[in-house]
Short mmCIF file of C-alpha atoms and ligand atoms in Angstrom, two decimals:
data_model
loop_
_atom_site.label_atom_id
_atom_site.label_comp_id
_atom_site.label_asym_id
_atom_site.label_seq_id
_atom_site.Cartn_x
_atom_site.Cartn_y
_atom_site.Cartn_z
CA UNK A 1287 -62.42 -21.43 -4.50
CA UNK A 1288 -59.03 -19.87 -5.11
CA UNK A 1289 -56.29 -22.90 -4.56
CA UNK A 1290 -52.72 -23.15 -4.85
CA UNK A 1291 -50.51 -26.09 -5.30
CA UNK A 1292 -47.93 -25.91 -3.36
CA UNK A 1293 -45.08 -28.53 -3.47
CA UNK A 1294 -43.49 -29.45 0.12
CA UNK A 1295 -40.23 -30.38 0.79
CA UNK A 1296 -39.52 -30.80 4.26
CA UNK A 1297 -35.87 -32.27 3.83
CA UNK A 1298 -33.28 -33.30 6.68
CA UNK A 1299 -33.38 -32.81 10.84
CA UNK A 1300 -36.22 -30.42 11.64
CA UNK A 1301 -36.95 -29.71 8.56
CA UNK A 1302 -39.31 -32.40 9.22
CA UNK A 1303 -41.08 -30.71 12.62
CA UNK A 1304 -41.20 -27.14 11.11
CA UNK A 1305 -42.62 -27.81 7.59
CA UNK A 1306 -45.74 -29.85 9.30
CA UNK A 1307 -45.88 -27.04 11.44
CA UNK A 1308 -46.25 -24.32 8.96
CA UNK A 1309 -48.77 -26.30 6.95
CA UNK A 1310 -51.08 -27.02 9.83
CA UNK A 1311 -51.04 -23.49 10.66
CA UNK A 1312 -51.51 -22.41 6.81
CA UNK A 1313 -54.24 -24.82 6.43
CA UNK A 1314 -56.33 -22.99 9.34
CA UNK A 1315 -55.46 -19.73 7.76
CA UNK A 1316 -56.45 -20.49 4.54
CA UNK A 1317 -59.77 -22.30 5.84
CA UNK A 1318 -60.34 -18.88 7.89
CA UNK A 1319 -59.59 -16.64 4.64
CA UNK A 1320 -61.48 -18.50 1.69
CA UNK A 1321 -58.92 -20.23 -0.07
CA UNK A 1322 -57.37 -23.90 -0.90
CA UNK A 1323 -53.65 -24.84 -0.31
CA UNK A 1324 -53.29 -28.08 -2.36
CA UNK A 1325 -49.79 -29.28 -0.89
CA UNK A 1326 -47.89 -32.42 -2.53
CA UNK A 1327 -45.08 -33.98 -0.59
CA UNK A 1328 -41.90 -34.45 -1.55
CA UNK A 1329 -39.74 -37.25 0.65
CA UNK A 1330 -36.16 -35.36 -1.47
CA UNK A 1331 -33.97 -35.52 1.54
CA UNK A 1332 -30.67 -36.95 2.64
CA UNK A 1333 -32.04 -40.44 3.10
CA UNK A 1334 -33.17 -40.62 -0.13
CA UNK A 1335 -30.28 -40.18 -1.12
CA UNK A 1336 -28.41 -42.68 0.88
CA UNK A 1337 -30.63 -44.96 -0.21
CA UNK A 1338 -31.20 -44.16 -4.20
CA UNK A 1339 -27.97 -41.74 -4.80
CA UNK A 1340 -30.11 -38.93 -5.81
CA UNK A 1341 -31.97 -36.07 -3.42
CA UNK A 1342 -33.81 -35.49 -6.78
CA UNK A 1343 -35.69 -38.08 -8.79
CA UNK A 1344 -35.21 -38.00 -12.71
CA UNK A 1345 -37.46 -36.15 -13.59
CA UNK A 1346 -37.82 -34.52 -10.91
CA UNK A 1347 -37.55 -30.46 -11.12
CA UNK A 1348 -40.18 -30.94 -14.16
CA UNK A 1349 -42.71 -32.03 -12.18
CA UNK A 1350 -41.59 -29.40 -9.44
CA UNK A 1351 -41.61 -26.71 -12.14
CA UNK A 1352 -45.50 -27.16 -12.19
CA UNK A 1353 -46.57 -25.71 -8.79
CA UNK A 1354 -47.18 -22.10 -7.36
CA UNK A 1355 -44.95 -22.19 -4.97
CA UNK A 1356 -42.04 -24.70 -2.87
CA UNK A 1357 -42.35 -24.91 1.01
CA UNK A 1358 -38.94 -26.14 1.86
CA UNK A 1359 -37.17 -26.99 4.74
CA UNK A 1360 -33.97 -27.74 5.27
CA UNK A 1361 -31.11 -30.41 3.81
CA UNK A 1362 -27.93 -31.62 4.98
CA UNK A 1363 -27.26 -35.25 7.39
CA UNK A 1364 -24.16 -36.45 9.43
CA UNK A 1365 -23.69 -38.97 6.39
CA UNK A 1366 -23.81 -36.47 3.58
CA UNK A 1367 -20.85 -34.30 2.87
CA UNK A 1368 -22.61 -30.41 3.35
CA UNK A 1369 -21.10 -29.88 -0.61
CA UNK A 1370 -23.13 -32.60 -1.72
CA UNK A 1371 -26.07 -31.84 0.04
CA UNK A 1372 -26.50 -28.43 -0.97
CA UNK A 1373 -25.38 -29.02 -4.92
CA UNK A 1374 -27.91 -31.87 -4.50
CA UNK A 1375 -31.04 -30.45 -3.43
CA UNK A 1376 -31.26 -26.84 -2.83
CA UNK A 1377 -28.76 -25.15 -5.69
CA UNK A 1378 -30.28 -27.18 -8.61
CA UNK A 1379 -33.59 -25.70 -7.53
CA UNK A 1380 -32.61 -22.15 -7.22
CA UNK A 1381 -30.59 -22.25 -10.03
CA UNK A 1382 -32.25 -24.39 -11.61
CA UNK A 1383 -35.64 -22.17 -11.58
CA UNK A 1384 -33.85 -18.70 -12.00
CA UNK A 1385 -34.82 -17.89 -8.27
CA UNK A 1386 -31.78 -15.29 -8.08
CA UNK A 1387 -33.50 -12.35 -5.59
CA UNK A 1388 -33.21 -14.17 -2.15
CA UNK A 1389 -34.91 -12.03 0.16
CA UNK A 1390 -34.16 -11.89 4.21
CA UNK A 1391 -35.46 -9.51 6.36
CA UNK A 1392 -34.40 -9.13 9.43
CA UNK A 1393 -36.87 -7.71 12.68
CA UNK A 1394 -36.70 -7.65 16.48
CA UNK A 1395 -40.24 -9.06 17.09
CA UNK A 1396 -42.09 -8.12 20.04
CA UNK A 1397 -41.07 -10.06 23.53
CA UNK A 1398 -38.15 -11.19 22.22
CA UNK A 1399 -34.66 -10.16 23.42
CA UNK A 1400 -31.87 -8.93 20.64
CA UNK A 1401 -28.36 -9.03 21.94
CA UNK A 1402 -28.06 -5.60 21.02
CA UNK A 1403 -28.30 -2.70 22.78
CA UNK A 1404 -31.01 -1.37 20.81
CA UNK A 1405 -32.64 -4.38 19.16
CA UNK A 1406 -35.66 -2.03 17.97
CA UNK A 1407 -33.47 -0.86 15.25
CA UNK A 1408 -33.26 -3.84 13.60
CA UNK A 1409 -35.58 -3.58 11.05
CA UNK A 1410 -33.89 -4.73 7.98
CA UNK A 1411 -34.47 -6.43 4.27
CA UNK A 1412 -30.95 -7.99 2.97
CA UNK A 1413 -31.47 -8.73 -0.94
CA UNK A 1414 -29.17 -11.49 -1.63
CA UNK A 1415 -27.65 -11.99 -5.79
CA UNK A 1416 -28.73 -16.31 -5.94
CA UNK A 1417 -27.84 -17.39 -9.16
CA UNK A 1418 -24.10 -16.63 -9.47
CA UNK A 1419 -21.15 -14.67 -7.60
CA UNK A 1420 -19.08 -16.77 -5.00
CA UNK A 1421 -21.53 -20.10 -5.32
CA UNK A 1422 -21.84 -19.79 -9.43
CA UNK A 1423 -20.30 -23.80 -9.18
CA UNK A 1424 -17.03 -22.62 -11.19
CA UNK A 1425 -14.24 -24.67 -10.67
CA UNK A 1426 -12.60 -27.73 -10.58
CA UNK A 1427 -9.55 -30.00 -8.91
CA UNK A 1428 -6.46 -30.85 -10.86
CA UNK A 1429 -4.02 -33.46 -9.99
CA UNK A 1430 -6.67 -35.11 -7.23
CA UNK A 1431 -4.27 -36.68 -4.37
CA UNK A 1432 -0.89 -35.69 -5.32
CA UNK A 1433 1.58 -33.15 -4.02
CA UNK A 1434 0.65 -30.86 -6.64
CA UNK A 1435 -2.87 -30.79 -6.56
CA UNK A 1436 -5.19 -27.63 -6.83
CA UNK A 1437 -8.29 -26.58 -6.46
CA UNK A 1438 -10.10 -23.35 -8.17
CA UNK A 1439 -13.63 -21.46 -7.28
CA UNK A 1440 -14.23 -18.84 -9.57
CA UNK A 1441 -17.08 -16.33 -8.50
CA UNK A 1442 -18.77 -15.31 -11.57
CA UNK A 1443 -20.44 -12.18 -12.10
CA UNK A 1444 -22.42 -11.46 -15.00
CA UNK A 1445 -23.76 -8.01 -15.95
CA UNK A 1446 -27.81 -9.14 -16.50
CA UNK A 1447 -27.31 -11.20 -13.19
CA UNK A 1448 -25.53 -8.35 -11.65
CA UNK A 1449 -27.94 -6.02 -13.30
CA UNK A 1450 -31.28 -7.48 -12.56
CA UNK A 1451 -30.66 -7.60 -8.75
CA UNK A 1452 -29.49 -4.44 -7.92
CA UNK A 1453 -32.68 -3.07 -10.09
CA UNK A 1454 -34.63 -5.81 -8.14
CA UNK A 1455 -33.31 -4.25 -4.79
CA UNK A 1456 -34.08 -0.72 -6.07
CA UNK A 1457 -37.40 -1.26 -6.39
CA UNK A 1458 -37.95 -3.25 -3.35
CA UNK A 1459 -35.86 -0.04 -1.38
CA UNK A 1460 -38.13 1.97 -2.87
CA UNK A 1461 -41.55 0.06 -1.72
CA UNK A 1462 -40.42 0.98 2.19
CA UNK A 1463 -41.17 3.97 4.47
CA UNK A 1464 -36.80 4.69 4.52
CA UNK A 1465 -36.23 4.60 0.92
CA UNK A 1466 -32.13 3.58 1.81
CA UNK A 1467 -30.22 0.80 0.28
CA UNK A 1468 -26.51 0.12 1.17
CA UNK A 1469 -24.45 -1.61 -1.67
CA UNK A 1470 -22.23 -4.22 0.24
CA UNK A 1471 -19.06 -4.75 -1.57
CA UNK A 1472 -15.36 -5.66 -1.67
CA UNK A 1473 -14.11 -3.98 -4.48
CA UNK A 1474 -10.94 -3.11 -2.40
CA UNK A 1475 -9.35 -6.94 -2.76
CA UNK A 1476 -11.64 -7.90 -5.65
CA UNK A 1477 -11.09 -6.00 -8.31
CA UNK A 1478 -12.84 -7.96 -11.43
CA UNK A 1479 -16.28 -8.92 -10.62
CA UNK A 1480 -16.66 -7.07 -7.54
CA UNK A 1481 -15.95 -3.58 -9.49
CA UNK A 1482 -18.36 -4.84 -12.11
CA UNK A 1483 -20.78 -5.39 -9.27
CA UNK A 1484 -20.23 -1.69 -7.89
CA UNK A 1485 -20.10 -0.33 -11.28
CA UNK A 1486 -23.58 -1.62 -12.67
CA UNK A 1487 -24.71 -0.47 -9.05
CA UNK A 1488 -24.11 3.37 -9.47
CA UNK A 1489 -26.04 3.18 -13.31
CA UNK A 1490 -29.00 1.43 -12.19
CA UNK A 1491 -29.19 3.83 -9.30
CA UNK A 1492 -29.39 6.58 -11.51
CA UNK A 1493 -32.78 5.67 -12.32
CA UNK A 1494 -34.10 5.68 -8.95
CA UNK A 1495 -33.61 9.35 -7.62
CA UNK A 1496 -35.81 8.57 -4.47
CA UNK A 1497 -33.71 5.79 -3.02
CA UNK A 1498 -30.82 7.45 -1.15
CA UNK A 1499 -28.00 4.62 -1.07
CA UNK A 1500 -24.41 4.24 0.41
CA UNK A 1501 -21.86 2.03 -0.20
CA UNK A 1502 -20.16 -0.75 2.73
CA UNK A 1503 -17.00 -3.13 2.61
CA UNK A 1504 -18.74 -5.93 3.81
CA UNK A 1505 -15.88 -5.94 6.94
CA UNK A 1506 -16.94 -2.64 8.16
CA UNK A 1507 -20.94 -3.87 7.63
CA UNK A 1508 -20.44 -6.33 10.23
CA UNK A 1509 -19.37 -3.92 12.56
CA UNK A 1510 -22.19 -1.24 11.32
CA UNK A 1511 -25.01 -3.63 11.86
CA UNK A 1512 -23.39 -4.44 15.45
CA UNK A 1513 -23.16 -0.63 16.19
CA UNK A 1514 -25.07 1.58 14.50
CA UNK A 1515 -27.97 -1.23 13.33
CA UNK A 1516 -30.42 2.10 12.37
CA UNK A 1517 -28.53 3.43 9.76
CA UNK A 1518 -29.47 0.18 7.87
CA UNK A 1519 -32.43 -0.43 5.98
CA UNK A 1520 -32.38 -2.23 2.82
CA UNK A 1521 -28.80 -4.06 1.58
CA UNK A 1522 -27.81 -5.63 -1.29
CA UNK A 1523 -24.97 -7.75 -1.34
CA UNK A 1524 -23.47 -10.75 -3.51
CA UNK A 1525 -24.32 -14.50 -2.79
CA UNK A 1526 -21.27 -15.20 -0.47
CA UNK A 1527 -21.45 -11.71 1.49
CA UNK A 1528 -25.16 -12.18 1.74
CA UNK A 1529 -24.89 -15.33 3.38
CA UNK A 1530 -23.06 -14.32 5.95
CA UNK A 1531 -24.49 -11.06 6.53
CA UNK A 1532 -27.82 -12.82 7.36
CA UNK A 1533 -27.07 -15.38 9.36
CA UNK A 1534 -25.10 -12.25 11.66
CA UNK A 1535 -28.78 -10.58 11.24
CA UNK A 1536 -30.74 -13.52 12.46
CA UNK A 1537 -28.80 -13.69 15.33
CA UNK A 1538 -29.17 -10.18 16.07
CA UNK A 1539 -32.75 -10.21 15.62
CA UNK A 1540 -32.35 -13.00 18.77
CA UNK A 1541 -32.43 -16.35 16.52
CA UNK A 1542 -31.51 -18.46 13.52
CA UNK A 1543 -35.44 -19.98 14.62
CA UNK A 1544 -36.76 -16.88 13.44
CA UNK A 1545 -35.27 -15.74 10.20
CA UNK A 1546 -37.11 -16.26 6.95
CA UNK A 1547 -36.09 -15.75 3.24
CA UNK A 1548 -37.70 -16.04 0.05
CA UNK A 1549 -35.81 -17.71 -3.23
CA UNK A 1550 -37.76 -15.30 -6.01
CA UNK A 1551 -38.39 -15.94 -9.51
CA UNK A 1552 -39.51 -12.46 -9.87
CA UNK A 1553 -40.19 -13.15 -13.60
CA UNK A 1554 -42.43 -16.14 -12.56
CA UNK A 1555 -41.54 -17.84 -15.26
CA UNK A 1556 -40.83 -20.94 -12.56
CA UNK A 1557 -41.96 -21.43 -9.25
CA UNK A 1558 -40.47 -19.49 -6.00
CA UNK A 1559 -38.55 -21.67 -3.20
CA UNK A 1560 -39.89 -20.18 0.75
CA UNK A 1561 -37.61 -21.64 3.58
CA UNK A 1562 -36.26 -20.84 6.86
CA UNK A 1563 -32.92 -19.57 7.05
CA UNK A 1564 -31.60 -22.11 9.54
CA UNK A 1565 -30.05 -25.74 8.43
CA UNK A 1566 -31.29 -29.27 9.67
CA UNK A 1567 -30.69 -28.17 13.40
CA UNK A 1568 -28.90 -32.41 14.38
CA UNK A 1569 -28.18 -30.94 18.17
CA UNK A 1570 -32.24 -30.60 18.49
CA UNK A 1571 -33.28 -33.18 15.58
CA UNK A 1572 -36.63 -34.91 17.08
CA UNK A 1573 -36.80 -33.26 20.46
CA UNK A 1574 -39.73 -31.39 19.07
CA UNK A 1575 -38.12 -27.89 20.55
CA UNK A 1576 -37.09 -26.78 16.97
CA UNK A 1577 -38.76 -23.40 16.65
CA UNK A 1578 -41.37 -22.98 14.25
CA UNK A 1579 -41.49 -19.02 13.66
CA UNK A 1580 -38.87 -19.29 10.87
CA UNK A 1581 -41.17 -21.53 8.69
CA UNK A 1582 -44.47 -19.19 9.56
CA UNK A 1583 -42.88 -16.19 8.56
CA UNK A 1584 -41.36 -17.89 5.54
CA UNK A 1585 -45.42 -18.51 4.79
CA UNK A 1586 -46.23 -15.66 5.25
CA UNK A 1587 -43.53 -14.25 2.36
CA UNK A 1588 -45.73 -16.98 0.72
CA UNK A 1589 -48.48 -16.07 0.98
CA UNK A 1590 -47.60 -12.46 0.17
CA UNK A 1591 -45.80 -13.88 -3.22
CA UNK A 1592 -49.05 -15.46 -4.44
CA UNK A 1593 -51.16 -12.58 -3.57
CA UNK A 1594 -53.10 -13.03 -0.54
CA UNK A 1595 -51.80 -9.97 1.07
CA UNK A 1596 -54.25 -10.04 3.58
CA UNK A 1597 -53.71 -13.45 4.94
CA UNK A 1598 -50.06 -12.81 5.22
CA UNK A 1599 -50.16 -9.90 7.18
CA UNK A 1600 -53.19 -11.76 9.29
CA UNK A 1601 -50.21 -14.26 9.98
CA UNK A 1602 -47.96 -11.91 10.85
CA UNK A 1603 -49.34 -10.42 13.58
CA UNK A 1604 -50.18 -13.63 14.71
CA UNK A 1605 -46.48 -14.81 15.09
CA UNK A 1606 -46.23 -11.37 17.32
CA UNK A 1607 -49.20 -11.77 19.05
CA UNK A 1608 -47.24 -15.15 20.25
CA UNK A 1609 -44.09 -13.74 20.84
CA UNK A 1610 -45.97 -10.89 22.91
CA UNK A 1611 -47.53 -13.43 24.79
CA UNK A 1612 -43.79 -14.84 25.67
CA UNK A 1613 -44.85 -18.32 23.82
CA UNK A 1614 -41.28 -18.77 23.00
CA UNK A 1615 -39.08 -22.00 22.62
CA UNK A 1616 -35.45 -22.44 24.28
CA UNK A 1617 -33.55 -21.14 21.35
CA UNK A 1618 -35.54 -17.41 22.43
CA UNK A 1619 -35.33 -18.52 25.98
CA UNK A 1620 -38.70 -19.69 26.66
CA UNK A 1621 -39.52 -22.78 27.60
CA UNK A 1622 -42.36 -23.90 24.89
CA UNK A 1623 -42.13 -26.69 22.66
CA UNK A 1624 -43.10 -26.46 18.75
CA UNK A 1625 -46.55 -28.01 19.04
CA UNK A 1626 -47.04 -25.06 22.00
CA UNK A 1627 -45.95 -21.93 19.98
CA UNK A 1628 -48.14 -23.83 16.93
CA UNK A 1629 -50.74 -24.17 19.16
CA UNK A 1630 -50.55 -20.34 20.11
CA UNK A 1631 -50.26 -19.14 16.33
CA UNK A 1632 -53.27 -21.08 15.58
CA UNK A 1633 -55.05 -19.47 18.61
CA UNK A 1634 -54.02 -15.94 17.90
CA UNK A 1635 -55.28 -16.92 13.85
CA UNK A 1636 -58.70 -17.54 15.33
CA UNK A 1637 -58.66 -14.07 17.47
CA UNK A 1638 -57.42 -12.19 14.72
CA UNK A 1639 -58.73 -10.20 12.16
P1 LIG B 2972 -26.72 -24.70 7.43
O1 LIG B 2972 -25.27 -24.59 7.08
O2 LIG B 2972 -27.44 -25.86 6.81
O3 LIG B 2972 -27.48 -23.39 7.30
P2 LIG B 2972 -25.93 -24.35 10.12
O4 LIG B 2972 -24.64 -25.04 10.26
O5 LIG B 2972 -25.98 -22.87 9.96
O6 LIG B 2972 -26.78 -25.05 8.98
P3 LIG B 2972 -28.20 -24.85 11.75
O7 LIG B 2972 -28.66 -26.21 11.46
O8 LIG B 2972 -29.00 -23.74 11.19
O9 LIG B 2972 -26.70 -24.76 11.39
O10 LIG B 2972 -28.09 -24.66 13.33
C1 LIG B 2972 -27.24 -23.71 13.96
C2 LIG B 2972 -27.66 -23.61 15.44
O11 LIG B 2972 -28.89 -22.92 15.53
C3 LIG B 2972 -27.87 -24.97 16.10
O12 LIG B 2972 -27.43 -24.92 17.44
C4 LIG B 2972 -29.36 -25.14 16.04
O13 LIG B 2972 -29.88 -25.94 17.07
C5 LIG B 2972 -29.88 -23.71 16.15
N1 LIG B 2972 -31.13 -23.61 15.40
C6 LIG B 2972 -31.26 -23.53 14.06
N2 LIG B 2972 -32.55 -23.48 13.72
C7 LIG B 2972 -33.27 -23.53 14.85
C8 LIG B 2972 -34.66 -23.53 15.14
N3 LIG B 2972 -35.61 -23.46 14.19
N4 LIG B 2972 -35.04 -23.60 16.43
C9 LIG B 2972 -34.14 -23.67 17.42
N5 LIG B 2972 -32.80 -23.67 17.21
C10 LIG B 2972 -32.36 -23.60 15.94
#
């Protein structure tokens, strides 16, 4: 039987109710579709680090660098400075492991309520650059503590990094029914890397003629996904703009519980990282209300990545079947807890095809 290995790192706050979730509900599915999920666990968190002064053990992203795929779910504690967290556990692994296409799509899913106006247009893919730009780690403080001190961040941008993910977004705009990409920029203020960025932009897109593309400030996109959300399809944007961007689309797609993204080696020369978009959650730590969908469509991307097409999609219109039903915790207004709407996914699994 086919199996993957799949290393899990469930992380901080309910990191530690989804991740369970998802593999309970990818262990049926796999059962139901003829094929092993071999997952390791991984205790890298923020307590491990309180305790040892290292999220990662030596050694660590060797052993890591072994498996198919990383089920992760979220870092960052109370205790832990957010700058540590992040440059402690998640950056070393996507930049660590070249994952620099971070994939987010965005989608109104059936039953639930968008606060837009027309929430069925929604129906978006934002490519994100994840190895570089505004989070590249450039930088340093000078005269720490006195009068004069400074502090510089220096986005870098790098013509294969810039290169390789607009082509990466090119052909991933040209894999959907719209063929559009928008190029989210801010070339205006920025003119050094950001010009680069635009630059590279318009030659790659000479070599996809079928992809009709436009070109945002990434101000005015926050207003154009607000207003006119159909004119957007596929975007590309840099690390920092990206960031943002998606977070604006979960909510508009009614949650941060729902959103998904993909950290892709496309390569696959090193193992991809699939998380939810949302962070450890501390208001609803260990109230068992966290919702789940984020980490089940995040398997699903999974699943897709290693090649069982079928069972992703199978899980996909499980998650809507759910959401159909109205099986929906607080965060999506319901009233369901995350062993109910796992409960429900696993039941719909069983119906379904
Ligand atoms: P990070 O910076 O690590 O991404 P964040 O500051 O964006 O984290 P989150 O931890 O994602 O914050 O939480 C933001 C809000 O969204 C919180 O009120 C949280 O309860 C809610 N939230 C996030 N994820 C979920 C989820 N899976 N289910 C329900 N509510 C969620």
């Amino acid at each position: 039987m086919k199996t993957y290995r799949i290393a899990a790192i469930p992380g901080d706050g309910i990191g530690n109710e989804v991740i369970p979730a998802g593999i309970e509900v990818l262990e049926a599915l796999a059962a139901k579709r003829g094929f092993a999920l071999a997952f390791e666990h991984f205790d890298w968190g923020s307590k491990r680090y309180l305790e040892t002064g290292a999220y990662i053990p030596a050694g660590g992203l060797e052993r890591l660098k072994t498996f198919d795929a990383i089920f992760f779910g979220a870092v960052g504690a109370a205790e832990v400075p957010d700058h540590i967290s992040l440059w402690g556990l998640r950056l070393p692994i996507c930049q660590g492991f070249d994952q620099y296409a971070n994939v987010r799509p965005a989608r109104v899913l059936p039953g639930v309520d968008s606060p837009l106006r027309d929430g069925s247009a929604v129906d978006w893919v934002i490519i994100r650059e994840n190895s570089e730009g505004e989070y590249s780690g450039s930088g340093g403080r000078v005269h720490r503590g006195l009068p004069e001190e400074v502090a510089t961040e220096t986005s870098v941008f790098t013509r294969r990094g810039v290169e390789r993910i607009h082509r990466f977004a090119f052909e991933l705009a040209r894999a959907r029914p719209k063929k559009h990409l928008t190029l989210v920029t801010k070339s205006n203020a920025q003119r050094h890397g950001m010009v680069l960025w635009d630059e590279i932009f318009f030659e790659v897109a000479k070599a996809y003629p079928e992809v009709r593309w436009d070109r945002e400030l990434v101000d005015a996109m926050t207003t154009r996904m607000v207003l006119k959300p159909g004119s957007i399809d596929t975007v590309v944007a840099s690390n920092l703009h990206a960031d943002i961007l998606s977070d604006l689309a979960a909510a508009l797609s009614g949650s941060l519980g729902i959103a998904p993204t993909a950290n892709l080696n496309p390569e696959r020369t090193f193992p991809s990282m699939f998380e939810p978009i949302h962070g450890s959650a501390f208001d609803i730590t260990g109230k068992g209300i966290a919702n789940p969908l984020a980490t089940f469509w995040t398997a699903s991307m999974m699943l897709e990545h290693l090649g069982e097409a079928r069972a992703a999609a199978g899980l996909m219109r499980a998650i809507e079947a759910v959401t159909a039903e109205g099986v929906l915790t607080p965060d999506l207004g319901g009233v369901h807890d995350t062993r109910a709407v796992t409960n429900a996914v696993k039941r719909a699994l069983d119906r379904g095809r």
